[in-house]
Amino acid sequence: MKKKLIAGNWKMNGSLAANELLIRHLLSGLGEPSCDVAVCVPFVYLAQCQGLLAGSAIALGAQDISCHDAGAYTGEIAPAMLKEFGLRYAIVGHSERRQYHGESDETVALKAQKALGCGMTPIVCVGETLSEREAGKTEEVVKRQLAAVIHANGHCISEVVVAYEPVWAIGTGLSATAEQAQHVHAVLRAQLKAATPHADRIKLLYGGSMNAVNASELLAQPDIDGGLIGGAALKAQDFLTIIAAAISC
Ligand code: PGA
């Protein structure tokens, strides 16, 4: 059976002191988990977290990646730079990047390509806004977002992780129900099946107010292979509870 993946997205949170406390708490509670675990931290803390996580079962990820290799792109971080910190994952196309930084489907697809080219696994985020859901456009939106990534990445598509994150559920405490999430995951799985014979091994994560209470039900769905966790990933005990839920279902 495919191992589930629980990935924390710390967003723009943390400090040297808080990160150390959080990671030490996680490591002491984790043991040898039979699921994959990662934390995606702010760029400036990659070196610190690489040191704290060395030799542990927690993989390191970034929250973004440049779609350029090098050069005059002030403020950007190149794929090869990230690779130097032993990164396993890079989140691409998070809705906060799409919304506040104007990232298009094409840019997101290129970022996924750059991550793959450096041997990192892109965690490709897709998801509809509340108005898109209310207009009955959920499937159309997530399929369009995923299609751009499939189109740009060809046969490598089986190497990506996809995170379905309904925008209206992110940071709002208003999670999608297990049925709503499973429905969209099944749509995404079917789209991936049409693109690759290896679609079953692609991990489809759910993200959007997943927490210590609702994780078990969400993670029990047949097409939900893990979670991308924001707020609850900043609380060690909650994150550990979500990991335990992933292991037990
Ligand atoms: P949330 O964030 O768990 O705080 O809703 C999830 C995400 O944005 O990845």
Coordinates of C-alpha atoms and ligand atoms in Angstrom, one line a residue:
M1 CA 0.0 0.0 0.0
K2 CA 1.1 3.5 -0.8
K3 CA 2.5 5.4 2.2
K4 CA 0.6 8.5 3.1
L5 CA 2.4 11.9 3.2
I6 CA 1.8 14.5 5.9
A7 CA 3.5 17.8 4.9
G8 CA 3.5 20.9 7.1
N9 CA 3.4 24.2 5.4
W10 CA 4.7 26.7 7.9
K11 CA 4.0 29.7 5.6
M12 CA 5.6 32.9 6.9
N13 CA 5.8 31.8 10.5
G14 CA 8.6 30.8 12.9
S15 CA 11.8 32.1 14.4
L16 CA 15.1 30.5 15.2
A17 CA 14.0 29.7 18.7
A18 CA 10.4 28.6 17.8
N19 CA 11.6 26.4 15.0
E20 CA 14.0 24.6 17.2
L21 CA 11.4 23.9 19.9
L22 CA 8.9 22.7 17.3
I23 CA 11.3 20.4 15.5
R24 CA 12.7 19.0 18.8
H25 CA 9.2 18.3 20.0
L26 CA 8.3 16.6 16.7
L27 CA 11.4 14.5 16.7
S28 CA 10.9 13.3 20.2
G29 CA 7.3 12.3 19.5
L30 CA 7.8 10.8 16.1
G31 CA 9.9 7.6 16.3
E32 CA 10.0 5.7 13.0
P33 CA 6.7 6.7 11.4
S34 CA 5.3 4.4 8.7
C35 CA 4.2 7.4 6.7
D36 CA 6.2 10.1 5.0
V37 CA 6.5 13.3 6.9
A38 CA 7.9 16.7 5.7
V39 CA 8.0 20.3 6.8
C40 CA 8.1 23.1 4.2
V41 CA 9.8 26.1 5.9
P42 CA 10.6 29.7 5.0
F43 CA 13.8 30.0 2.9
V44 CA 15.8 31.7 5.5
Y45 CA 15.3 28.8 7.9
L46 CA 16.3 26.0 5.5
A47 CA 19.9 25.8 6.8
Q48 CA 18.7 25.7 10.4
C49 CA 16.1 23.1 9.7
Q50 CA 18.5 21.0 7.6
G51 CA 20.8 20.8 10.6
L52 CA 18.0 20.0 13.0
L53 CA 16.4 17.3 10.8
A54 CA 19.7 15.6 9.6
G55 CA 19.3 11.9 9.8
S56 CA 15.7 12.1 10.9
A57 CA 12.5 10.7 9.3
I58 CA 11.3 14.3 8.5
A59 CA 12.1 15.5 5.0
L60 CA 12.6 19.2 4.3
G61 CA 10.7 21.2 1.7
A62 CA 10.5 24.8 0.4
Q63 CA 7.3 26.8 0.0
D64 CA 8.2 28.0 -3.5
I65 CA 10.9 27.8 -6.2
S66 CA 11.9 30.1 -9.0
C67 CA 11.0 29.2 -12.5
H68 CA 14.4 30.6 -13.6
D69 CA 17.8 28.9 -13.2
A70 CA 19.9 31.9 -12.3
G71 CA 20.4 35.6 -13.0
A72 CA 18.8 39.0 -12.6
Y73 CA 15.7 37.9 -10.6
T74 CA 15.9 39.9 -7.4
G75 CA 14.4 38.1 -4.5
E76 CA 14.0 34.7 -6.2
I77 CA 15.5 31.4 -5.1
A78 CA 16.9 29.2 -7.8
P79 CA 16.1 25.4 -7.9
A80 CA 19.9 24.5 -7.7
M81 CA 20.2 26.7 -4.6
L82 CA 17.4 24.8 -2.9
K83 CA 19.0 21.5 -3.9
E84 CA 22.1 22.5 -1.9
F85 CA 20.1 22.2 1.3
G86 CA 19.0 18.6 0.7
L87 CA 15.4 19.5 -0.1
R88 CA 13.0 16.7 -1.0
Y89 CA 10.0 18.8 -1.8
A90 CA 9.0 22.2 -3.1
I91 CA 5.4 23.5 -2.9
V92 CA 4.4 25.1 -6.2
G93 CA 1.2 27.0 -7.0
H94 CA 0.0 27.5 -3.5
S95 CA -3.2 29.6 -3.7
E96 CA -1.5 32.4 -1.7
R97 CA 1.1 32.6 -4.4
R98 CA -1.5 32.5 -7.2
Q99 CA -3.6 35.2 -5.4
Y100 CA -1.0 37.6 -4.0
H101 CA 1.8 37.1 -6.5
G102 CA -0.2 36.6 -9.6
E103 CA 1.2 33.2 -10.5
S104 CA -0.4 31.8 -13.6
D105 CA -1.1 28.1 -14.3
E106 CA 1.8 28.3 -16.8
T107 CA 4.3 29.7 -14.2
V108 CA 3.2 27.0 -11.7
A109 CA 3.7 24.3 -14.4
L110 CA 7.2 25.7 -15.1
K111 CA 8.1 25.7 -11.4
A112 CA 7.0 22.0 -11.2
Q113 CA 9.3 21.3 -14.1
K114 CA 12.2 23.0 -12.4
A115 CA 11.7 21.2 -9.2
L116 CA 11.6 17.8 -11.0
G117 CA 14.7 18.8 -13.0
C118 CA 16.6 19.2 -9.8
G119 CA 15.4 15.9 -8.3
M120 CA 12.9 17.5 -6.0
T121 CA 9.2 16.5 -5.7
P122 CA 6.9 19.4 -6.5
I123 CA 3.8 19.6 -4.3
V124 CA 1.4 21.1 -6.9
C125 CA -1.5 22.9 -5.3
V126 CA -4.8 23.3 -7.0
G127 CA -8.1 24.5 -5.7
E128 CA -11.2 26.6 -6.3
T129 CA -12.3 29.9 -4.6
L130 CA -15.6 30.1 -2.8
S131 CA -17.2 32.0 -5.7
E132 CA -16.0 29.4 -8.2
R133 CA -17.4 26.6 -6.0
E134 CA -20.7 28.4 -5.7
A135 CA -20.8 28.9 -9.5
G136 CA -20.4 25.2 -9.9
K137 CA -16.9 25.6 -11.4
T138 CA -14.9 23.5 -9.0
E139 CA -14.1 20.7 -11.4
E140 CA -13.4 23.0 -14.3
V141 CA -10.9 25.1 -12.2
V142 CA -8.9 22.2 -10.6
K143 CA -8.8 20.4 -13.9
R144 CA -7.5 23.5 -15.7
Q145 CA -4.8 24.0 -13.1
L146 CA -3.7 20.4 -13.2
A147 CA -3.8 20.2 -17.0
A148 CA -1.2 22.9 -17.3
V149 CA 1.2 20.9 -15.1
I150 CA 0.5 17.6 -16.9
H151 CA 1.0 19.3 -20.3
A152 CA 4.3 20.9 -19.3
N153 CA 5.7 17.8 -17.5
G154 CA 4.7 14.9 -19.8
H155 CA 5.7 11.5 -18.5
C156 CA 7.3 13.0 -15.4
I157 CA 3.8 13.7 -14.1
S158 CA 3.8 10.5 -12.1
E159 CA 6.7 12.0 -10.0
V160 CA 4.6 14.9 -8.6
V161 CA 2.5 15.2 -5.5
V162 CA -0.8 17.0 -6.0
A163 CA -2.5 18.9 -3.2
Y164 CA -6.2 19.8 -3.5
E165 CA -6.7 22.9 -1.4
P166 CA -10.0 24.6 -1.7
V167 CA -9.2 28.3 -1.2
W168 CA -12.2 28.8 1.0
A169 CA -11.0 26.2 3.4
I170 CA -7.4 27.5 3.9
G171 CA -6.8 29.0 7.3
T172 CA -10.6 29.5 7.8
G173 CA -11.3 26.6 10.1
L174 CA -13.9 25.6 7.5
S175 CA -12.6 22.3 6.1
A176 CA -14.1 20.6 3.1
T177 CA -16.2 17.6 4.2
A178 CA -14.6 14.2 3.6
E179 CA -17.2 13.7 0.8
Q180 CA -16.5 17.0 -0.9
A181 CA -12.7 16.4 -0.7
Q182 CA -13.0 12.7 -1.9
H183 CA -15.2 13.8 -4.8
V184 CA -12.6 16.3 -6.1
H185 CA -9.7 13.9 -5.5
A186 CA -11.5 11.3 -7.6
V187 CA -11.8 13.8 -10.4
L188 CA -8.1 14.6 -10.2
R189 CA -7.2 10.9 -10.1
A190 CA -9.2 10.3 -13.2
Q191 CA -7.4 13.1 -14.9
L192 CA -4.1 11.7 -13.9
K193 CA -5.1 8.2 -15.1
A194 CA -5.7 9.6 -18.5
A195 CA -2.2 11.1 -18.5
T196 CA -0.1 8.3 -17.1
P197 CA -0.4 4.5 -16.4
H198 CA 1.2 5.3 -13.0
A199 CA -1.5 7.5 -11.7
D200 CA -2.2 5.2 -8.8
R201 CA 1.2 5.9 -7.3
I202 CA 0.7 9.7 -7.3
K203 CA 0.0 11.1 -3.9
L204 CA -3.0 13.3 -3.7
L205 CA -3.0 15.4 -0.5
Y206 CA -5.9 17.3 0.9
G207 CA -5.2 20.8 2.5
G208 CA -7.4 23.4 4.0
S209 CA -8.0 23.4 7.8
M210 CA -7.0 19.8 8.3
N211 CA -6.5 19.4 12.0
A212 CA -6.1 16.9 14.8
V213 CA -9.9 16.4 14.9
N214 CA -10.9 16.0 11.3
A215 CA -7.7 14.3 9.9
S216 CA -8.8 10.7 10.5
E217 CA -12.0 11.0 8.5
L218 CA -10.4 12.9 5.6
L219 CA -7.4 10.5 5.5
A220 CA -9.7 7.5 5.4
Q221 CA -11.0 8.5 2.0
P222 CA -9.8 6.2 -0.8
D223 CA -8.2 9.0 -2.9
I224 CA -6.8 11.0 -0.1
D225 CA -3.1 10.0 0.3
G226 CA -2.1 12.6 2.9
G227 CA -2.4 16.2 4.0
L228 CA -0.8 19.6 3.4
I229 CA -1.2 21.2 6.8
G230 CA -0.9 24.9 7.6
G231 CA -2.0 26.1 11.0
A232 CA -2.0 22.7 12.7
A233 CA 1.6 22.1 11.6
L234 CA 2.8 24.9 13.9
K235 CA 1.6 23.0 16.9
A236 CA 3.8 19.9 17.5
Q237 CA 1.1 17.9 19.3
D238 CA -1.5 18.5 16.6
F239 CA 0.9 17.7 13.8
L240 CA 1.9 14.5 15.6
T241 CA -1.8 13.6 16.0
I242 CA -2.4 14.1 12.3
I243 CA 0.6 11.9 11.5
A244 CA -0.8 9.2 13.8
A245 CA -4.1 9.4 12.0
A246 CA -2.3 8.9 8.7
I247 CA -0.6 5.8 10.0
S248 CA -3.7 4.2 11.4
C249 CA -5.9 4.5 8.3
Ligands
PGA1 P1 -4.4 25.6 6.7 O1 -3.4 25.8 5.5 O2 -4.2 24.1 7.2 O3 -4.0 26.5 7.8 O4 -5.8 25.7 6.3 C1 -3.2 24.8 4.5 C2 -2.3 25.3 3.4 O5 -2.5 26.5 3.0 O6 -1.5 24.7 2.9

